[in-house]
Amino acid sequence: MMTALKTVSGTTYLDANATEPLRPCAKEAALEGMMLSGNPSSVHAEGREARRFLEDARSRVAAGFGRISGTCVFTSGATEADAMAVHAFGQERRIFVGSTEHDAILRAAPGAEILPVNRDGILDVEHLRARLQDTGPALVCVMSANNETGVLSPLEDVLAVCHDSGAHLHVDAVQSAGRVPFVLGGCSVAVSGHKMGGPKGAGALLLAEDEPMDALVVGGGQERGRRGGTQALPAILGMAAAFDAARAQDWTPVRRIRDRVEAAAKNVGARVAGEAVARLPNTSCLILDGVAAQVQLMALDLAGFCVSAGSACSSGKVSSSHVLRAMGETEGASQAIRVSLPWNVQEAQVEAFCEAYEAMAWRLRK
């Protein structure tokens, strides 16, 4: 079905939402980029060759979102892309941010008004509509898919509300890019290469249209003055290759394996956050009432399984999930782990995880 999962000391990697394993096509593209001597900004032959590869990658990433190449601004990752969007579109605007957003957005807009979600993690669109009435220029930040629960946002409804009020919509599509189709226009979008199976160190901000913007990182005028600094060509080429592969992949087998994980977890009393709504095909947020997330992580790590407790962007901390708290969880917010299946997940390894999870649950809840 797929190439076997890479393991370290016999471990099984089930933390794809932190970073996907490197796809072979992305490795090959990145290595090709390393062999390009020229700087894409140089006008000599070597520079023009590097520029050709850069612009081909730009066109492919933009096309994956149904956009022209000029809308794609390469960055060091999605955190920078999110910060760029808030910097460019949030000035002199009132900012609204979903309560389950990633810290990359929440910390980029510390004074933003927080938008509530329901118990399934779905943004309250009517609340947003009411808040946007007569507010003047506004920026609304809503993620495409939540990194902890996999819950998909009603982006078409959110975009319609934003257009009605003249607000700008920015979407963090880090987890959904390549895993579910994204055909939404009229908004800015942040993506990250390593969340698709590319190398770390590259991302992009997709603009609603080919337009100038106030740069967050200034420098030598790269990216048409929208983001300074020499482009990380190997990582960018790897990202484009990974994005192509992710979009072409049939994620149905991954969804089936995810459902098997959730069935096994529920068999020993665990709950699945956001289970009743549309979610990513690879993500399960499992709440084991009465057992701290850190204890679960330690037990599963000792059993040879790499999972996490929410976002991987908290310097190794295991703390109560702000996502689950926003969904109305209290104790459960600190008793949840995230299982996020990688693109090359194998059924046999997940069956072993299910056995380990069931054994852990029986032992720790006794």
Coordinates of C-alpha atoms in Angstrom, one line a residue, residues 263-270 288-291 296 299-300 353-366:
A263 CA -13.2 2.3 17.8
A264 CA -10.5 0.7 19.9
A265 CA -10.2 3.8 22.1
K266 CA -14.0 4.0 22.7
N267 CA -14.0 0.3 23.5
V268 CA -12.1 1.1 26.7
G269 CA -14.1 4.2 27.6
A270 CA -12.3 7.0 25.8
L288 CA -9.3 9.3 28.6
D289 CA -11.2 10.6 31.6
G290 CA -9.3 10.3 34.8
V291 CA -5.8 9.8 33.3
Q296 CA -0.7 8.5 28.8
A299 CA 3.1 5.0 28.9
L300 CA 2.7 5.0 25.1
F353 CA -1.0 0.7 18.8
C354 CA -4.7 -0.2 19.5
E355 CA -3.6 -3.1 21.6
A356 CA -1.1 -0.9 23.5
Y357 CA -3.7 1.8 24.1
E358 CA -6.3 -0.6 25.3
A359 CA -3.8 -2.2 27.7
M360 CA -2.8 1.2 29.0
A361 CA -6.3 2.3 29.5
W362 CA -7.3 -0.8 31.5
R363 CA -4.2 -0.5 33.6
L364 CA -4.3 3.2 34.4
R365 CA -8.0 3.4 35.0
K366 CA -8.2 0.3 37.3

